[in-house]
Structures are given as C-alpha cells and as structure tokens.
Amino acid sequence: MTFDPNDPMQRRRRPRPQLQRRDVLRGGLWLSAGFAAAPLLSACGSGSDVAANGDYPLARPNNPVTLPIKDSNPPIADGIEPETGGAFRVLNYDQYIAPSVMRDFEDKHGVEVQVTPYNNYDEMLTKITASGSSFDLVFPGPSVMSQMVFNELLQPFNQSYIPNFKNTWPEYRNPWYDQQAQYSAPYTVYTTGIGYRTDRGVDPSEGYKMLWNPDYIDHAGLLDDSGESLGMAMLAWDITTDINTGNLEFINAARDKLIELIDLVHIKTGVSAYAKIPNGDFTVSQCWSGDMIAGASPYYLDKGDTAAVLGYWAPPSSAERVIGNDCICIPKSAAKPVLSHMFINDLLDNDISYQNFDWNGYQPPLTKLNADYLINVKKRIPDNLVSSVVVPKDFEEGYTFYEVTPEIQNEWLAAYQEFEAGG
C-alpha cells in the first residue's frame, strides 16, 4: 500500500506536543555539545539532497569529502613508544569486541581495557562530549563523521602505525565520507533486517511487517535507534525510500507506525536481539545482520537449541537493503594514542579480526575474510543465516544513513522520543 498523507486511516492526525529545546536535543546534543547549527531548511526539504550545512560538509558517495587536519589537532608523530599501564578506555556498543581480543591486548601491553557502552550514536555523542571524558577508541559511523571531526572530537591517524590497513576492502582505504581515510578505519559492515525464531511459525515473507503482527505480542523487539526504527517504518509502509528525509509528513507518519507497535505487540526497544532471540525472549526483532550470526553461538542459544532455530530476513535485492558500516576512530581526548593506533592495527589483522568476528558475528570488511571464506572455508555461517552476509554490491546499490543537518536530525529525534513516551 502506498502512503497517502491525506488518508486519515493511514495517519492519525494529532497535534504534536511542544517539546522543550533540551528534550529535542536529548541524545543527539547537536547544539548543546557545541555543534554549530546550519541555516534552517524547508520542512519539505530532503536531507539526502543537502550538499553542506554551512559549517561542515555532508558527505555522499557522489559528493565525497576530505576532512581537514587542523593545526590545533595534528596527528601524532612517527616512532613514539607505546604507552603502558593503567586503563585503556573504549567507547563502544556492548559485546562488540571479543573478550579474548581485549585480554590479548591487555596482556601484550600491560593495560586494562575498559568499555563504556552505548546503544546508539546519539548516546555515544553524549558520552564523548561529557565534561572530563577521555576515551582511547570510539566506533562511530559515516552519519556522524563530519560533525565529530569539525568539532575536534576525533584526532587524525598517523597511518605508519597501522600497516594492516592494506587488508581492508579497497573502498575503505579512500571512503566517500573520509577521503584518504585520515580519521577512520573500517570495523564492520552489516544490513538491517528482522531476526526471528524459525520454530514459532513466523512467516518471513511479511518482511518488515513481521513486527506489526499481533501474534508476537510481548515477544517483539525494535532497535533503540531513531534512524533505524523510523527508517524501517518508512520502508515497511511505503512512506518513502529516502531514509534521510527532512519531510515532516514522512517523519511523523513513520512515528505513528512505531506508536502502533506499543499497544499492538507491546514492543520492546534495545540492541540485544543477539541474545533475546536465541534465548527465546523475542520471537521477532529488528536487528543488524551480525546479531543473528553472533546469536548462533552456544553462548546465547537455549540449552538443546541449535542455530537452526534462528532466521534473518533482509530484502533479497541489494537495491532495497539498508546497509551500514561502523568505523574505528581515535578521540582527540585519547590518553594513549599510540596504543589506540596499535589496537586498530590489531583489529585489521586477518587472524585477530576473524577471532573478533567469531565472537560478535559482525562481518569485517577485510579482503581475505570474504563471504566465501566465512561460509565455505571457516563454516562459521550456517546455511539458514547466509542472508546475513554483506557483499560490496549492497553498498553500491542499497540505502545508507547519511549525515544530515542538525535541524533534520532533531526532527527525527523528536519523533522517536514521542514514540518512546508512548505517543
């Protein structure tokens, strides 16, 4: 069904509550964290059509950006001895680095790796800009890269410390959002889809609409991420295919579809489908592709279950998939920047990267660790989860979350917060 904003049966027209400025910015903190606001765009404008916001560029594949290296924020010099002792602080999603990889790094360098978790980039920005914060690694994506660099939250690389960069997909040695890879190394690639239990009568042909099936009441999950959740609603209900839209009609229509889930299935939000589907808490959940590969581990499966109870649906066509990648970056606040470079180099090592993938399930974009290697050589991905595998074609044709202006991002955050508040 095509979305018609004038059809009252498709969209509940109710007045939007007037949010206080601090509420609109909760999570993103675009302005209060020091991010400069752009000139206000038309409410009908599309974020994906914006070339720049006046203060930092909005990168697109057809408008690649070389991020500046400022005199006030230079890369570290060559040949510095690595720091030792004390804490090595990582700002990252929970369970996103294998414990064995962290232990090996600790033993090698005499430090203690401490992970501060977040659920989404909005929360990450809050934590990295908090007064007195200091982190040695952070894992943002392209949708926040420019704002972080232009506000000097990240420091540029000295690639002499990262010889394993050569192992990455060629696209990531000169990515469109960070030409020459001056600030970012690739960490993982993924699609966004629906994970489900194959032993509970789920019909994956419903696609994204599986979440709106009342049969799964009390057992349905949604990613705690304004972009991913609202973007999925837009695609599920044919509202728009522009998942970077600034059109308020589309944003609010997607909000209303999410609000339906509250009464319909008692939807739960979070980023732990990798555990909650395997252990049976969820029957269906929006998730990232790596979640189901991780969930296939006996560590998460209920006793007696095998990976066969897990399924993952994403649109079969690359052109209809939502795809993304997370990066590894070094905060300007890093107390151990040499070790930061060395940890990145470890994560780009083929053997260490596979060790990490075997734990977190998220595919690293390293040339050796291609789909054939993971499926047929290492046999880590079972046949029923091959749909989780990401290939370069997905990035050439699929939908991607881009960086948008603060005004557009705040509209998305406000809509998501209305959903969180129960409508």
Short mmCIF file of C-alpha atoms in Angstrom, two decimals:
data_model
loop_
_atom_site.label_atom_id
_atom_site.label_comp_id
_atom_site.label_asym_id
_atom_site.label_seq_id
_atom_site.Cartn_x
_atom_site.Cartn_y
_atom_site.Cartn_z
CA MET A 1 0.00 0.00 0.00
CA THR A 2 1.35 3.41 -0.96
CA PHE A 3 1.34 6.02 1.78
CA ASP A 4 -1.17 8.85 1.37
CA PRO A 5 -0.67 11.63 3.93
CA ASN A 6 -4.25 12.81 3.33
CA ASP A 7 -5.83 9.44 4.20
CA PRO A 8 -6.92 9.57 7.88
CA MET A 9 -6.97 5.77 8.03
CA GLN A 10 -3.23 5.69 7.29
CA ARG A 11 -2.12 8.53 9.53
CA ARG A 12 -3.53 9.74 12.81
CA ARG A 13 -3.57 13.50 12.71
CA ARG A 14 -3.00 14.61 16.27
CA PRO A 15 -1.21 17.72 17.50
CA ARG A 16 2.46 17.24 18.23
CA PRO A 17 3.40 18.02 21.82
CA GLN A 18 5.59 21.05 22.15
CA LEU A 19 8.95 19.72 23.26
CA GLN A 20 11.36 21.86 25.20
CA ARG A 21 14.65 22.52 23.46
CA ARG A 22 16.54 20.31 25.92
CA ASP A 23 14.11 17.46 25.13
CA VAL A 24 14.53 17.79 21.38
CA LEU A 25 18.29 17.67 21.77
CA ARG A 26 18.40 14.87 24.35
CA GLY A 27 20.55 12.15 22.90
CA GLY A 28 21.97 13.99 19.91
CA LEU A 29 23.08 17.12 21.76
CA TRP A 30 23.78 18.68 18.39
CA LEU A 31 23.86 22.23 19.69
CA SER A 32 24.46 21.94 23.42
CA ALA A 33 27.56 19.82 22.77
CA GLY A 34 28.98 22.64 20.71
CA PHE A 35 27.76 21.57 17.27
CA ALA A 36 27.02 24.58 15.13
CA ALA A 37 23.54 24.82 13.69
CA ALA A 38 23.02 25.13 9.96
CA PRO A 39 20.66 27.51 8.21
CA LEU A 40 17.14 26.17 8.66
CA LEU A 41 15.95 24.05 5.76
CA SER A 42 12.45 23.91 4.39
CA ALA A 43 10.30 21.41 6.24
CA CYS A 44 9.71 19.69 2.93
CA GLY A 45 13.38 19.51 2.04
CA SER A 46 15.25 16.23 1.81
CA GLY A 47 18.34 15.66 3.90
CA SER A 48 19.79 13.45 1.19
CA ASP A 49 19.80 16.39 -1.23
CA VAL A 50 21.84 18.67 1.01
CA ALA A 51 25.46 19.13 -0.05
CA ALA A 52 26.67 21.04 3.01
CA ASN A 53 25.20 22.73 6.04
CA GLY A 54 27.41 25.79 6.16
CA ASP A 55 29.66 24.58 8.97
CA TYR A 56 30.76 21.11 7.91
CA PRO A 57 30.22 19.11 4.73
CA LEU A 58 27.58 16.41 4.42
CA ALA A 59 29.37 13.64 2.58
CA ARG A 60 27.64 11.48 -0.04
CA PRO A 61 29.01 8.82 -2.39
CA ASN A 62 28.55 11.31 -5.24
CA ASN A 63 29.97 14.12 -3.11
CA PRO A 64 32.97 12.63 -1.25
CA VAL A 65 34.59 14.70 1.47
CA THR A 66 38.21 15.13 2.51
CA LEU A 67 38.08 16.03 6.19
CA PRO A 68 40.53 18.75 7.25
CA ILE A 69 43.52 18.27 9.52
CA LYS A 70 43.74 21.38 11.68
CA ASP A 71 46.88 22.84 13.21
CA SER A 72 45.11 22.60 16.56
CA ASN A 73 44.58 18.85 16.11
CA PRO A 74 47.54 17.22 14.32
CA PRO A 75 48.30 13.50 14.08
CA ILE A 76 50.83 12.06 16.49
CA ALA A 77 54.46 11.92 15.37
CA ASP A 78 56.23 8.85 14.00
CA GLY A 79 58.16 6.46 16.18
CA ILE A 80 56.67 7.15 19.61
CA GLU A 81 56.91 4.32 22.12
CA PRO A 82 53.52 2.88 23.10
CA GLU A 83 52.04 3.89 26.41
CA THR A 84 51.83 1.25 29.15
CA GLY A 85 49.93 0.68 32.37
CA GLY A 86 46.57 1.86 33.62
CA ALA A 87 43.25 1.91 31.79
CA PHE A 88 42.71 1.80 28.04
CA ARG A 89 39.24 3.29 27.63
CA VAL A 90 36.93 2.24 24.81
CA LEU A 91 33.57 3.83 23.94
CA ASN A 92 31.61 1.20 22.06
CA TYR A 93 28.47 -0.90 21.74
CA ASP A 94 28.28 -3.61 24.39
CA GLN A 95 29.73 -7.02 23.42
CA TYR A 96 31.14 -5.57 20.18
CA ILE A 97 34.76 -6.62 20.77
CA ALA A 98 35.60 -10.20 21.66
CA PRO A 99 36.71 -10.56 25.29
CA SER A 100 39.62 -12.74 24.11
CA VAL A 101 40.82 -9.96 21.80
CA MET A 102 40.74 -7.47 24.66
CA ARG A 103 42.54 -9.87 27.01
CA ASP A 104 45.29 -10.47 24.46
CA PHE A 105 45.75 -6.72 24.06
CA GLU A 106 45.86 -6.28 27.84
CA ASP A 107 48.47 -9.00 28.26
CA LYS A 108 50.60 -7.65 25.45
CA HIS A 109 50.64 -4.02 26.60
CA GLY A 110 50.06 -4.19 30.35
CA VAL A 111 46.83 -2.20 30.35
CA GLU A 112 43.25 -2.82 31.39
CA VAL A 113 40.69 -2.41 28.61
CA GLN A 114 37.59 -0.68 29.99
CA VAL A 115 34.47 -0.48 27.77
CA THR A 116 31.83 2.22 28.25
CA PRO A 117 28.76 1.02 26.31
CA TYR A 118 26.12 2.94 24.35
CA ASN A 119 23.02 1.92 22.39
CA ASN A 120 23.21 4.39 19.50
CA TYR A 121 25.28 7.23 18.09
CA ASP A 122 23.19 9.83 19.90
CA GLU A 123 24.16 8.31 23.24
CA MET A 124 27.75 7.98 22.05
CA LEU A 125 27.90 11.71 21.28
CA THR A 126 26.53 12.48 24.71
CA LYS A 127 29.22 10.43 26.40
CA ILE A 128 32.18 11.57 24.31
CA THR A 129 31.31 15.24 24.87
CA ALA A 130 30.71 14.89 28.61
CA SER A 131 32.92 17.16 30.72
CA GLY A 132 36.16 15.43 31.66
CA SER A 133 35.58 12.40 29.43
CA SER A 134 38.59 10.66 27.91
CA PHE A 135 38.45 7.68 25.56
CA ASP A 136 41.15 5.94 23.54
CA LEU A 137 38.89 4.39 20.89
CA VAL A 138 35.37 5.08 19.62
CA PHE A 139 33.27 3.35 16.94
CA PRO A 140 31.10 5.85 15.01
CA GLY A 141 29.65 5.52 11.52
CA PRO A 142 29.59 7.77 8.44
CA SER A 143 26.40 9.50 9.60
CA VAL A 144 28.26 11.35 12.37
CA MET A 145 31.78 11.53 10.97
CA SER A 146 31.94 15.12 9.72
CA GLN A 147 30.39 16.70 12.81
CA MET A 148 32.83 14.81 15.05
CA VAL A 149 35.86 15.88 13.02
CA PHE A 150 34.82 19.52 12.61
CA ASN A 151 34.16 19.76 16.33
CA GLU A 152 37.55 18.17 17.07
CA LEU A 153 36.18 15.11 18.81
CA LEU A 154 38.46 12.86 16.73
CA GLN A 155 42.16 13.06 16.01
CA PRO A 156 43.71 12.23 12.63
CA PHE A 157 45.62 8.99 12.12
CA ASN A 158 49.31 8.52 11.64
CA GLN A 159 49.00 5.54 9.33
CA SER A 160 52.60 4.48 9.86
CA TYR A 161 51.26 2.77 12.99
CA ILE A 162 48.53 0.92 11.04
CA PRO A 163 50.24 -1.24 8.38
CA ASN A 164 47.29 -3.67 8.36
CA PHE A 165 45.18 -1.04 6.60
CA LYS A 166 46.22 -2.88 3.43
CA ASN A 167 43.96 -5.79 4.46
CA THR A 168 40.72 -3.80 4.11
CA TRP A 169 38.35 -3.65 1.17
CA PRO A 170 39.74 -1.07 -1.29
CA GLU A 171 36.62 1.08 -0.81
CA TYR A 172 37.61 1.76 2.78
CA ARG A 173 41.11 2.91 2.02
CA ASN A 174 39.55 6.00 0.46
CA PRO A 175 35.92 6.12 1.67
CA TRP A 176 33.50 8.77 0.44
CA TYR A 177 32.89 10.08 3.98
CA ASP A 178 36.61 10.36 4.83
CA GLN A 179 38.75 10.60 1.72
CA GLN A 180 42.26 9.15 2.26
CA ALA A 181 40.98 7.54 5.47
CA GLN A 182 42.56 10.25 7.58
CA TYR A 183 40.28 9.71 10.60
CA SER A 184 38.64 6.31 10.24
CA ALA A 185 39.34 2.63 9.71
CA PRO A 186 36.54 0.20 8.84
CA TYR A 187 35.37 -2.10 11.61
CA THR A 188 32.25 -3.94 10.46
CA VAL A 189 29.63 -3.98 7.69
CA TYR A 190 26.01 -5.01 8.15
CA THR A 191 22.45 -4.88 6.91
CA THR A 192 19.38 -4.03 8.98
CA GLY A 193 16.55 -6.56 8.87
CA ILE A 194 14.40 -8.82 11.02
CA GLY A 195 15.73 -11.67 13.11
CA TYR A 196 13.24 -14.36 14.09
CA ARG A 197 12.69 -17.80 15.57
CA THR A 198 12.15 -20.43 12.89
CA ASP A 199 10.39 -22.75 15.37
CA ARG A 200 7.48 -20.41 16.17
CA GLY A 201 5.56 -20.27 12.92
CA VAL A 202 6.98 -16.94 11.74
CA ASP A 203 6.28 -16.08 8.10
CA PRO A 204 9.38 -14.18 6.88
CA SER A 205 7.58 -13.21 3.66
CA GLU A 206 5.90 -10.48 5.73
CA GLY A 207 9.26 -8.71 5.72
CA TYR A 208 9.50 -5.67 7.96
CA LYS A 209 5.78 -6.02 8.72
CA MET A 210 6.56 -9.04 10.88
CA LEU A 211 6.87 -6.55 13.73
CA TRP A 212 3.27 -5.43 13.26
CA ASN A 213 1.89 -8.99 13.55
CA PRO A 214 -0.14 -9.21 16.79
CA ASP A 215 0.70 -12.91 17.06
CA TYR A 216 4.04 -11.83 18.51
CA ILE A 217 2.67 -9.70 21.34
CA ASP A 218 5.15 -9.44 24.24
CA HIS A 219 7.84 -11.09 22.10
CA ALA A 220 8.79 -8.38 19.58
CA GLY A 221 11.78 -6.07 19.61
CA LEU A 222 12.88 -2.85 17.92
CA LEU A 223 16.33 -1.30 17.64
CA ASP A 224 16.78 1.56 20.09
CA ASP A 225 17.90 3.90 17.34
CA SER A 226 15.90 6.77 15.91
CA GLY A 227 17.25 6.36 12.38
CA GLU A 228 16.98 2.59 12.16
CA SER A 229 13.49 2.37 13.66
CA LEU A 230 11.89 5.30 11.82
CA GLY A 231 13.68 4.37 8.59
CA MET A 232 12.35 0.82 8.80
CA ALA A 233 8.80 2.09 9.30
CA MET A 234 9.18 4.29 6.22
CA LEU A 235 10.23 1.32 4.10
CA ALA A 236 7.77 -1.15 5.62
CA TRP A 237 4.74 1.01 4.91
CA ASP A 238 5.85 2.60 1.60
CA ILE A 239 6.07 6.04 3.17
CA THR A 240 9.32 6.90 1.37
CA THR A 241 12.56 5.22 0.34
CA ASP A 242 14.56 8.30 1.40
CA ILE A 243 15.73 7.23 4.85
CA ASN A 244 17.47 10.60 5.24
CA THR A 245 14.34 12.65 4.57
CA GLY A 246 13.62 16.02 6.11
CA ASN A 247 9.95 15.84 5.11
CA LEU A 248 7.93 16.18 8.32
CA GLU A 249 4.91 14.40 6.85
CA PHE A 250 7.06 11.31 6.26
CA ILE A 251 8.87 11.51 9.60
CA ASN A 252 5.63 11.84 11.55
CA ALA A 253 3.93 9.08 9.56
CA ALA A 254 6.79 6.75 10.47
CA ARG A 255 6.49 7.86 14.10
CA ASP A 256 2.81 6.95 14.11
CA LYS A 257 3.52 3.49 12.71
CA LEU A 258 6.01 2.92 15.54
CA ILE A 259 3.46 4.13 18.09
CA GLU A 260 1.05 1.48 16.79
CA LEU A 261 3.52 -1.16 17.98
CA ILE A 262 3.11 -0.12 21.62
CA ASP A 263 -0.42 -1.46 22.01
CA LEU A 264 -0.29 -3.96 19.16
CA VAL A 265 2.69 -6.05 20.33
CA HIS A 266 3.96 -4.29 23.48
CA ILE A 267 7.16 -3.54 21.57
CA LYS A 268 10.45 -3.51 23.48
CA THR A 269 13.45 -1.46 22.42
CA GLY A 270 17.14 -2.25 22.79
CA VAL A 271 20.18 -3.54 20.95
CA SER A 272 20.41 -7.07 22.35
CA ALA A 273 18.48 -9.17 19.81
CA TYR A 274 21.67 -11.26 19.53
CA ALA A 275 20.76 -12.65 22.98
CA LYS A 276 16.98 -12.22 23.21
CA ILE A 277 16.07 -14.16 20.06
CA PRO A 278 18.34 -17.13 20.80
CA ASN A 279 17.18 -17.34 24.42
CA GLY A 280 13.54 -17.14 23.39
CA ASP A 281 12.59 -13.76 24.85
CA PHE A 282 11.86 -12.44 21.35
CA THR A 283 10.11 -14.23 18.52
CA VAL A 284 10.85 -11.40 16.06
CA SER A 285 13.03 -8.32 16.33
CA GLN A 286 14.51 -5.67 14.16
CA CYS A 287 18.25 -6.26 14.32
CA TRP A 288 21.51 -5.95 12.48
CA SER A 289 22.74 -8.88 10.44
CA GLY A 290 25.65 -9.61 12.77
CA ASP A 291 23.25 -10.17 15.66
CA MET A 292 21.97 -13.46 14.32
CA ILE A 293 25.43 -14.73 13.43
CA ALA A 294 26.54 -13.93 16.97
CA GLY A 295 23.35 -15.49 18.32
CA ALA A 296 24.16 -18.77 16.62
CA SER A 297 26.84 -19.32 19.23
CA PRO A 298 26.07 -21.86 22.01
CA TYR A 299 26.84 -18.99 24.39
CA TYR A 300 23.44 -17.42 23.59
CA LEU A 301 21.27 -20.34 22.47
CA ASP A 302 18.96 -22.02 24.95
CA LYS A 303 20.14 -25.44 26.06
CA GLY A 304 19.22 -28.03 23.46
CA ASP A 305 18.71 -25.50 20.65
CA THR A 306 20.90 -25.21 17.58
CA ALA A 307 21.49 -22.37 15.14
CA ALA A 308 18.66 -23.82 13.05
CA VAL A 309 16.12 -22.05 15.30
CA LEU A 310 17.40 -18.66 14.05
CA GLY A 311 16.40 -16.86 10.89
CA TYR A 312 17.28 -13.49 9.40
CA TRP A 313 15.26 -11.61 6.82
CA ALA A 314 16.50 -8.69 4.75
CA PRO A 315 15.25 -7.66 1.32
CA PRO A 316 16.76 -10.07 -1.21
CA SER A 317 17.68 -7.26 -3.59
CA SER A 318 20.79 -5.23 -2.81
CA ALA A 319 18.95 -2.15 -4.09
CA GLU A 320 16.33 -2.49 -1.33
CA ARG A 321 18.61 -3.25 1.60
CA VAL A 322 19.51 -0.86 4.39
CA ILE A 323 23.25 -1.20 4.81
CA GLY A 324 25.83 0.39 7.04
CA ASN A 325 29.30 0.24 8.48
CA ASP A 326 30.91 1.14 11.73
CA CYS A 327 34.36 2.68 11.88
CA ILE A 328 37.19 2.70 14.38
CA CYS A 329 38.38 6.18 15.33
CA ILE A 330 40.64 7.79 17.90
CA PRO A 331 39.11 10.50 20.08
CA LYS A 332 41.08 13.69 20.47
CA SER A 333 40.82 13.06 24.22
CA ALA A 334 42.79 9.78 23.95
CA ALA A 335 45.32 9.38 26.77
CA LYS A 336 47.07 6.54 24.92
CA PRO A 337 47.02 7.49 21.23
CA VAL A 338 49.92 5.24 20.22
CA LEU A 339 48.18 2.24 21.76
CA SER A 340 44.99 3.38 20.05
CA HIS A 341 46.70 3.07 16.68
CA MET A 342 48.10 -0.33 17.69
CA PHE A 343 44.67 -1.65 18.73
CA ILE A 344 43.27 -0.53 15.37
CA ASN A 345 46.12 -2.34 13.65
CA ASP A 346 45.26 -5.48 15.62
CA LEU A 347 41.59 -5.27 14.64
CA LEU A 348 42.64 -5.10 10.97
CA ASP A 349 44.84 -8.19 11.29
CA ASN A 350 43.19 -11.09 9.45
CA ASP A 351 43.57 -13.61 12.27
CA ILE A 352 42.57 -11.24 15.08
CA SER A 353 39.70 -9.90 13.01
CA TYR A 354 38.36 -13.41 12.45
CA GLN A 355 38.69 -14.11 16.19
CA ASN A 356 36.66 -10.96 16.79
CA PHE A 357 34.05 -11.90 14.17
CA ASP A 358 33.69 -15.37 15.66
CA TRP A 359 32.52 -13.64 18.85
CA ASN A 360 30.48 -10.62 17.73
CA GLY A 361 29.11 -12.00 14.43
CA TYR A 362 29.72 -8.74 12.56
CA GLN A 363 31.46 -9.12 9.24
CA PRO A 364 34.76 -7.24 8.93
CA PRO A 365 35.39 -5.69 5.50
CA LEU A 366 38.76 -7.39 5.05
CA THR A 367 39.60 -8.84 1.65
CA LYS A 368 40.61 -12.25 2.98
CA LEU A 369 37.53 -12.61 5.18
CA ASN A 370 35.10 -12.55 2.27
CA ALA A 371 31.74 -14.31 2.13
CA ASP A 372 33.15 -17.49 0.61
CA TYR A 373 35.83 -17.69 3.29
CA LEU A 374 33.39 -17.23 6.16
CA ILE A 375 30.74 -19.60 4.76
CA ASN A 376 32.70 -22.33 3.00
CA VAL A 377 36.21 -22.26 4.47
CA LYS A 378 35.60 -21.42 8.11
CA LYS A 379 31.97 -22.67 8.03
CA ARG A 380 31.09 -20.10 10.66
CA ILE A 381 27.84 -19.00 9.00
CA PRO A 382 25.15 -21.70 8.84
CA ASP A 383 23.08 -22.11 5.68
CA ASN A 384 19.97 -20.66 7.33
CA LEU A 385 21.81 -17.40 8.06
CA VAL A 386 23.55 -16.83 4.72
CA SER A 387 21.10 -13.95 4.19
CA SER A 388 23.12 -12.11 6.86
CA VAL A 389 26.19 -11.86 4.66
CA VAL A 390 27.07 -8.44 3.22
CA VAL A 391 28.76 -8.04 -0.17
CA PRO A 392 30.20 -4.89 -1.81
CA LYS A 393 27.22 -4.75 -4.20
CA ASP A 394 24.98 -3.99 -1.22
CA PHE A 395 26.95 -0.79 -0.62
CA GLU A 396 26.84 0.17 -4.28
CA GLU A 397 23.05 -0.12 -4.52
CA GLY A 398 21.48 -0.13 -1.05
CA TYR A 399 20.04 2.53 1.24
CA THR A 400 22.50 4.23 3.58
CA PHE A 401 22.05 6.59 6.51
CA TYR A 402 23.93 9.78 5.64
CA GLU A 403 24.90 12.73 7.75
CA VAL A 404 22.08 15.31 7.78
CA THR A 405 21.71 18.80 9.19
CA PRO A 406 21.07 19.31 12.92
CA GLU A 407 17.56 20.55 12.14
CA ILE A 408 16.64 17.35 10.31
CA GLN A 409 18.31 15.15 12.91
CA ASN A 410 16.41 16.93 15.68
CA GLU A 411 13.11 16.27 13.91
CA TRP A 412 13.94 12.55 13.79
CA LEU A 413 14.95 12.58 17.45
CA ALA A 414 11.78 14.42 18.46
CA ALA A 415 9.62 11.92 16.56
CA TYR A 416 11.42 8.98 18.14
CA GLN A 417 11.09 10.49 21.60
CA GLU A 418 7.33 10.85 21.09
CA PHE A 419 7.25 7.13 20.35
CA GLU A 420 9.37 6.40 23.43
CA ALA A 421 6.96 8.47 25.52
CA GLY A 422 4.07 6.30 24.36
CA GLY A 423 2.58 8.61 21.78
#
